[in-house]
PDB file of C-alpha atoms and ligand atoms in Angstrom:
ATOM      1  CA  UNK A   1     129.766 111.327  92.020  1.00 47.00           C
ATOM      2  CA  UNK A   2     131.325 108.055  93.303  1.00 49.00           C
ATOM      3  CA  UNK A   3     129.500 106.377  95.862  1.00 54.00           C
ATOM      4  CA  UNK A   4     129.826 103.849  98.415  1.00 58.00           C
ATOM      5  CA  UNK A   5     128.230 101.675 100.470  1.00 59.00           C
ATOM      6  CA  UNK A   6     129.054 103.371 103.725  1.00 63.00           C
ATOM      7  CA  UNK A   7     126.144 105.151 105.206  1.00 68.00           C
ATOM      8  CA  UNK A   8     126.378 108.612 103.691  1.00 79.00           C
ATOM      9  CA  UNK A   9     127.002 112.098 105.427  1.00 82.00           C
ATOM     10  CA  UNK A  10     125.785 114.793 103.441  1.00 84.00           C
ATOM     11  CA  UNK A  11     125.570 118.443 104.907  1.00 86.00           C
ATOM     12  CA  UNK A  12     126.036 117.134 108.429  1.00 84.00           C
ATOM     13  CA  UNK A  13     123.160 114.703 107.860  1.00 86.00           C
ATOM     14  CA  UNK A  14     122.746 110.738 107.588  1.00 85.00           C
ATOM     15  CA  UNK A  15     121.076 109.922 104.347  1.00 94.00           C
ATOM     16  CA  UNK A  16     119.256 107.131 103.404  1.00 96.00           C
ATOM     17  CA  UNK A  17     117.175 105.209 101.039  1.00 97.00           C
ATOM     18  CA  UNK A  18     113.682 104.388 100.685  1.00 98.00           C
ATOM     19  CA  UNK A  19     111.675 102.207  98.631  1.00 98.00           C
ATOM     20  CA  UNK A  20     108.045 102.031  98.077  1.00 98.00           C
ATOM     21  CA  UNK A  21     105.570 100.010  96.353  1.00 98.00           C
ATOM     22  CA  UNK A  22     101.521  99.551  96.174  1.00 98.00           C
ATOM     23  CA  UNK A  23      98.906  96.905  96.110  1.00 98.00           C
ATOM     24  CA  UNK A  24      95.350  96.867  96.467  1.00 98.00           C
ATOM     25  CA  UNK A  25      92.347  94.830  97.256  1.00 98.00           C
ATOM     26  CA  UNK A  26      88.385  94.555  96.961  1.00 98.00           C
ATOM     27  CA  UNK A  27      86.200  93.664 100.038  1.00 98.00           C
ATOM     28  CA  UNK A  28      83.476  93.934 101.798  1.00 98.00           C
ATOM     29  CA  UNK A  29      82.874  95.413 104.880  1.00 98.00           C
ATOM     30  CA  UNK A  30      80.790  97.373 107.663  1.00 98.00           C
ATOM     31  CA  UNK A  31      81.779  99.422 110.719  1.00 98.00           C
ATOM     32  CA  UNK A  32      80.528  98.398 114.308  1.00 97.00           C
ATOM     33  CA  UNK A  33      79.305 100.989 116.340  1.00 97.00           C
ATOM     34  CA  UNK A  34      78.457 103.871 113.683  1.00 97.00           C
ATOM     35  CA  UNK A  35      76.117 106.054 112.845  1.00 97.00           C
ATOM     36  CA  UNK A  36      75.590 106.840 109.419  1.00 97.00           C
ATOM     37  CA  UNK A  37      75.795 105.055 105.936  1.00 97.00           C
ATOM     38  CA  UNK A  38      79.158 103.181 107.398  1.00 97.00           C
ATOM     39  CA  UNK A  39      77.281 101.081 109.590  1.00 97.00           C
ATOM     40  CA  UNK A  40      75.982  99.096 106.303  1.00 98.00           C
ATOM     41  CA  UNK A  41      77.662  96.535 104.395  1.00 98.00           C
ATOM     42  CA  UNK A  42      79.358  98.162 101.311  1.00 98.00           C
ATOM     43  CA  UNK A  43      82.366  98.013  99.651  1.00 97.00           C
ATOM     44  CA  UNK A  44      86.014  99.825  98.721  1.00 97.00           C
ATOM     45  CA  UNK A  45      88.981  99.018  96.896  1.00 97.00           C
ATOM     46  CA  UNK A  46      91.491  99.851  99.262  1.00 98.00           C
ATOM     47  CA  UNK A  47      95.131 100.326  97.926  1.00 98.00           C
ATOM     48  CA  UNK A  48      97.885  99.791 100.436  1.00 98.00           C
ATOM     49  CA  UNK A  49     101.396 101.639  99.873  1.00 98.00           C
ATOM     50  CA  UNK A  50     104.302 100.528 101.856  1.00 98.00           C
ATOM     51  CA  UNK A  51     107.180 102.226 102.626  1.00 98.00           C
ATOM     52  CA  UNK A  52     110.931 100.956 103.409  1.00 98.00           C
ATOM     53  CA  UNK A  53     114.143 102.581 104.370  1.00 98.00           C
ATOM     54  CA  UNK A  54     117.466 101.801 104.762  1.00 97.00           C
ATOM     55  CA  UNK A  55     120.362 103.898 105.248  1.00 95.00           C
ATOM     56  CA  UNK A  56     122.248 101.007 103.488  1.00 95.00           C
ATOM     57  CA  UNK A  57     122.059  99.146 100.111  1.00 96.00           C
ATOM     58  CA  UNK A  58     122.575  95.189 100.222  1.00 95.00           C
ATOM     59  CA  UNK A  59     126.700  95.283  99.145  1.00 95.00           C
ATOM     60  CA  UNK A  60     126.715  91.902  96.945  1.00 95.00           C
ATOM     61  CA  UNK A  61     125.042  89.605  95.270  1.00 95.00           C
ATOM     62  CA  UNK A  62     122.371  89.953  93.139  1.00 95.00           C
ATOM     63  CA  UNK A  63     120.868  92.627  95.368  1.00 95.00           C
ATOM     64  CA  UNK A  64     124.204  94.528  95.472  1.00 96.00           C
ATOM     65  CA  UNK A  65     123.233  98.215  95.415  1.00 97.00           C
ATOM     66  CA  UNK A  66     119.420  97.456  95.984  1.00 98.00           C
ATOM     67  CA  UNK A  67     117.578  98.186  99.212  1.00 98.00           C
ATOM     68  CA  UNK A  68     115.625  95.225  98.047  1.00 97.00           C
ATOM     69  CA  UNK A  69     114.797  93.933  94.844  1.00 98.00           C
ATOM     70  CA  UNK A  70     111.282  95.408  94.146  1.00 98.00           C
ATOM     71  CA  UNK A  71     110.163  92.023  92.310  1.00 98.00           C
ATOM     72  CA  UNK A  72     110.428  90.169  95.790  1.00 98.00           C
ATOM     73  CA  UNK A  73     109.217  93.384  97.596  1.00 98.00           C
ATOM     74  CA  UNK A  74     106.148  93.785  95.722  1.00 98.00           C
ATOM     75  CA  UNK A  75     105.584  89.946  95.932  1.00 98.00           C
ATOM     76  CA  UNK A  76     105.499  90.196  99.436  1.00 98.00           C
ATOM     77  CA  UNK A  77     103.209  92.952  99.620  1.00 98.00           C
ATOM     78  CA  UNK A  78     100.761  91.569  96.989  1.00 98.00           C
ATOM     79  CA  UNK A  79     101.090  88.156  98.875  1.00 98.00           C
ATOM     80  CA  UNK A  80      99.358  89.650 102.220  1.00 98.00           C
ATOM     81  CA  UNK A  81      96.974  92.290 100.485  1.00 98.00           C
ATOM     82  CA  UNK A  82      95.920  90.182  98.240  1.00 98.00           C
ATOM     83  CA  UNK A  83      94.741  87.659 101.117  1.00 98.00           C
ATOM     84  CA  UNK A  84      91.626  90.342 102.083  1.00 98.00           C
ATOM     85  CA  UNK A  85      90.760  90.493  97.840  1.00 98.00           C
ATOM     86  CA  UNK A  86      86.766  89.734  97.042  1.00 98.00           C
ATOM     87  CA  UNK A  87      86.109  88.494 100.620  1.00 98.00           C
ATOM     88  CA  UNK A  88      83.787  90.213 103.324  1.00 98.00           C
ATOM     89  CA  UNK A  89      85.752  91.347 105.972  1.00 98.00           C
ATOM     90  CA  UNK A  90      84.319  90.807 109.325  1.00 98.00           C
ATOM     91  CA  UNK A  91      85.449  92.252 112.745  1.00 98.00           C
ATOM     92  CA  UNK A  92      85.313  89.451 114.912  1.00 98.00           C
ATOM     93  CA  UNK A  93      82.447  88.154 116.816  1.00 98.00           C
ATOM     94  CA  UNK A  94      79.962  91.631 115.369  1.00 98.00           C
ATOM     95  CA  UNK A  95      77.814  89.003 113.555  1.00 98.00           C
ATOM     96  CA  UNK A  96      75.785  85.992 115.125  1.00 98.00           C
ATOM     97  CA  UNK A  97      77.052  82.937 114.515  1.00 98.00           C
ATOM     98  CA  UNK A  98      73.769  82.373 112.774  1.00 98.00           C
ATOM     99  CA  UNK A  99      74.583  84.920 110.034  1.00 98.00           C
ATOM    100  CA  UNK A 100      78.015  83.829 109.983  1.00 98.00           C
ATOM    101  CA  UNK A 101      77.050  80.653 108.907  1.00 98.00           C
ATOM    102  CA  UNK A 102      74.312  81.188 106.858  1.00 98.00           C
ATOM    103  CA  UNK A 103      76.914  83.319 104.766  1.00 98.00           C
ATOM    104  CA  UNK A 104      79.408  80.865 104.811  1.00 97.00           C
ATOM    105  CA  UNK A 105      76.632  78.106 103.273  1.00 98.00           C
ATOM    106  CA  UNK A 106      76.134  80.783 100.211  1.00 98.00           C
ATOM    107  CA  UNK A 107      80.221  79.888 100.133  1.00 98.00           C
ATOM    108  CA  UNK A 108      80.688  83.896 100.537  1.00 98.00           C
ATOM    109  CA  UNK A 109      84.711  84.274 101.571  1.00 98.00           C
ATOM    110  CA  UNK A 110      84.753  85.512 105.017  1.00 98.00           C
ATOM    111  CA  UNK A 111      87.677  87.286 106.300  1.00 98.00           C
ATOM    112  CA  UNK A 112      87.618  87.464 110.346  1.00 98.00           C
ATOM    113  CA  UNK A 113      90.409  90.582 111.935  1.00 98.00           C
ATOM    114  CA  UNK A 114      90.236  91.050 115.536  1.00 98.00           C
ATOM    115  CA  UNK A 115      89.897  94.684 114.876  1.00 98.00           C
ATOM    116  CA  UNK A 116      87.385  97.548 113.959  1.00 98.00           C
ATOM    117  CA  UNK A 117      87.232  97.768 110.025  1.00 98.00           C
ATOM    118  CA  UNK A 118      88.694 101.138 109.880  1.00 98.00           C
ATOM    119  CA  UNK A 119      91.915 101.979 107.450  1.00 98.00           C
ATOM    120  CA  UNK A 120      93.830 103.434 110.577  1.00 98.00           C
ATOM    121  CA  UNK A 121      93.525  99.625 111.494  1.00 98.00           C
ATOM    122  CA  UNK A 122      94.284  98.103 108.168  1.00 98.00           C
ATOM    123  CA  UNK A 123      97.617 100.411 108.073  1.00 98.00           C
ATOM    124  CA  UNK A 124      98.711  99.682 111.221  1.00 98.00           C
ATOM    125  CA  UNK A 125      97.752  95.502 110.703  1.00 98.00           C
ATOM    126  CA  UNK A 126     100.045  95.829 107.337  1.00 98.00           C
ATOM    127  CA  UNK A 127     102.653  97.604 109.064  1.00 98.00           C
ATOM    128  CA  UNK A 128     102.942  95.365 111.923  1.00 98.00           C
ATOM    129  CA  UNK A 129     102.952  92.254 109.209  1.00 98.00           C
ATOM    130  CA  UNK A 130     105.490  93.230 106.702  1.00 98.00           C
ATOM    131  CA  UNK A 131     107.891  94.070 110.174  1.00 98.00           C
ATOM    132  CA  UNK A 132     107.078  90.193 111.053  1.00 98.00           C
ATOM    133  CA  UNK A 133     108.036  89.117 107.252  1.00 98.00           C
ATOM    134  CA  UNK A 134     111.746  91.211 108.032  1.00 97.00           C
ATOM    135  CA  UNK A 135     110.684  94.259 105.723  1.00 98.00           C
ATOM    136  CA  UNK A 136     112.618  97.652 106.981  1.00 98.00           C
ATOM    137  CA  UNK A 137     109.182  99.329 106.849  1.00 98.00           C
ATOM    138  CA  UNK A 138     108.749 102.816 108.318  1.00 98.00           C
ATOM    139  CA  UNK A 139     105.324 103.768 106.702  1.00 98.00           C
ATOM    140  CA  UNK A 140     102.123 102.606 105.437  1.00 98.00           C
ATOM    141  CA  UNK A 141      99.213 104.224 103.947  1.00 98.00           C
ATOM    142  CA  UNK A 142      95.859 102.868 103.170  1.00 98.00           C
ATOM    143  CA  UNK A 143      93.059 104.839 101.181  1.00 97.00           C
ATOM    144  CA  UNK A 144      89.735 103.393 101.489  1.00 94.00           C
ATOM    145  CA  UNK A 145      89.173 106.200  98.766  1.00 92.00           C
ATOM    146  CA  UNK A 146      90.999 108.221  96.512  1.00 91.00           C
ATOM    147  CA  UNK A 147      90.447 111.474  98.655  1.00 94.00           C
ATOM    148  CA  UNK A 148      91.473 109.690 102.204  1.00 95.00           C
ATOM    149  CA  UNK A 149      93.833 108.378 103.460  1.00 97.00           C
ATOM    150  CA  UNK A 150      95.325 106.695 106.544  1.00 98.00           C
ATOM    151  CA  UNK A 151      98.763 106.384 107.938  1.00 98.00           C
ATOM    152  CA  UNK A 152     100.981 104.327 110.191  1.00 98.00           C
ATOM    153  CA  UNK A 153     104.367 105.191 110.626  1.00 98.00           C
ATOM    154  CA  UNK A 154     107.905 105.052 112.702  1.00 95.00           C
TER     155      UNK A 154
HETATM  156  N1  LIG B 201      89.008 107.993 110.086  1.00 66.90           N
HETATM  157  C1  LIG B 201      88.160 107.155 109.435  1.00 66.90           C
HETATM  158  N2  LIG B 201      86.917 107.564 109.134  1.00 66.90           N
HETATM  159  C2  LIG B 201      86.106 106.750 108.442  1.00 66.90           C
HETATM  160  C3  LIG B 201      86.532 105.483 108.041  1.00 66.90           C
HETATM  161  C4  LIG B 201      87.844 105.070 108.399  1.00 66.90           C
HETATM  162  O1  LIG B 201      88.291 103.961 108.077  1.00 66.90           O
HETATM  163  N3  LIG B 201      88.619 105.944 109.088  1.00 66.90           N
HETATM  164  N4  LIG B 201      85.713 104.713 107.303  1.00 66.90           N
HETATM  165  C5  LIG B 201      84.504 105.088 106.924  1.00 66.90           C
HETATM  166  C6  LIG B 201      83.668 104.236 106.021  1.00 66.90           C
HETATM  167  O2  LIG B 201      84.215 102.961 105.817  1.00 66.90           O
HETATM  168  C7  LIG B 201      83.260 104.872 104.647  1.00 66.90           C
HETATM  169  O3  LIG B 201      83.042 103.897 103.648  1.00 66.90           O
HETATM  170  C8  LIG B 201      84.173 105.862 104.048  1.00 66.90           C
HETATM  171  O4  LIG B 201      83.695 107.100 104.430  1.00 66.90           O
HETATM  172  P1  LIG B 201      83.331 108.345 103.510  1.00 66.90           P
HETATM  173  O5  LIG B 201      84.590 108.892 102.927  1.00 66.90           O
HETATM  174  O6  LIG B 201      82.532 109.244 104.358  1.00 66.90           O
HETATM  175  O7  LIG B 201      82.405 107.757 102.384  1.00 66.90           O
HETATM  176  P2  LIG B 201      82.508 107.790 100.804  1.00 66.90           P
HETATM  177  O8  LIG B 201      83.694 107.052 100.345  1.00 66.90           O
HETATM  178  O9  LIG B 201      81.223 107.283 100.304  1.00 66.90           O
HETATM  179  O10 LIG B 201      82.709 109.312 100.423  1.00 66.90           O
HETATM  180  P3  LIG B 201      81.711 110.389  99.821  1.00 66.90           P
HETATM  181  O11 LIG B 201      82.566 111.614  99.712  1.00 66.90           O
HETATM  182  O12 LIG B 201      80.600 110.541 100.810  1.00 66.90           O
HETATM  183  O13 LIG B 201      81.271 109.867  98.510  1.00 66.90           O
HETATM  184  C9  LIG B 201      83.930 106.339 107.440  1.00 66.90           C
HETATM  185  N5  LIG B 201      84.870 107.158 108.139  1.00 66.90           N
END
């Protein structure tokens, strides 16, 4: 079938295209306020998949007929995730200071968010991020573990 460019119609609905792509990262963390094994400092590889959509491809260039080219897409995603990779992750001001510094004397990689440690928070940080970089993103997951997994999405 011969396609165009032009947002597609099909069966009396708009159709569109999506794109996704994953990346993941190793850290260290602890939730404030729980009760249970949570509370203590342990670790996850969390893998963060991000979602796009367009109803229209790019119509020249080297992009023509792409929604994006997934090189640059998953360079952008690898770019932030990668930022969190082998540090501790520390919601803001739930250590002393003392701690804080004797951990950054050991030259430990501390990564401060001004939010709770949970995924719901990591997918909604990532989501709100790759908007900022200009991504058409309309989903992200994060899975702290290979049975759960969080979601933020349009
Ligand atoms: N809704 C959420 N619940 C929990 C979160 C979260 O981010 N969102 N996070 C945690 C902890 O970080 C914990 O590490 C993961 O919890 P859990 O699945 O209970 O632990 P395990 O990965 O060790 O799973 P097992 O099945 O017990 O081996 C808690 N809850």
């Amino acid at each position: 079938m011969l396609v165009d460019n032009a947002q597609s119609l099909e069966g009396g609905v708009y159709m569109g295209f999506s794109l996704k792509t994953q990346s993941y990262f190793n850290a260290a963390h602890f939730l404030t306020n729980y009760k249970g094994k949570c509370e203590n400092l342990h670790g996850h590889r969390w893998q963060v998949i991000v979602y796009l959509y367009k109803e229209n491809l790019s119509s020249q260039g080297e992009d023509k007929d792409m929604l994006i080219d997934f090189g640059e897409f998953k360079q952008i995603v690898r770019a932030e995730v990668k930022k969190f990779d082998h540090t501790f992750i520390v919601e803001e001001n739930s250590l002393h200071p003392e701690t804080v510094r004797a951990l950054e004397q050991e030259t430990f990689k501390l990564t401060f968010v001004p939010f709770r440690t949970t995924s719901e928070n990591f997918a909604r940080y990532f989501y709100q991020r790759f908007c900022a970089l200009g991504l058409p993103v309309v989903r992200v997951e994060v899975d702290e573990t290979p049975h759960n997994c969080a979601i933020y999405e349009a």
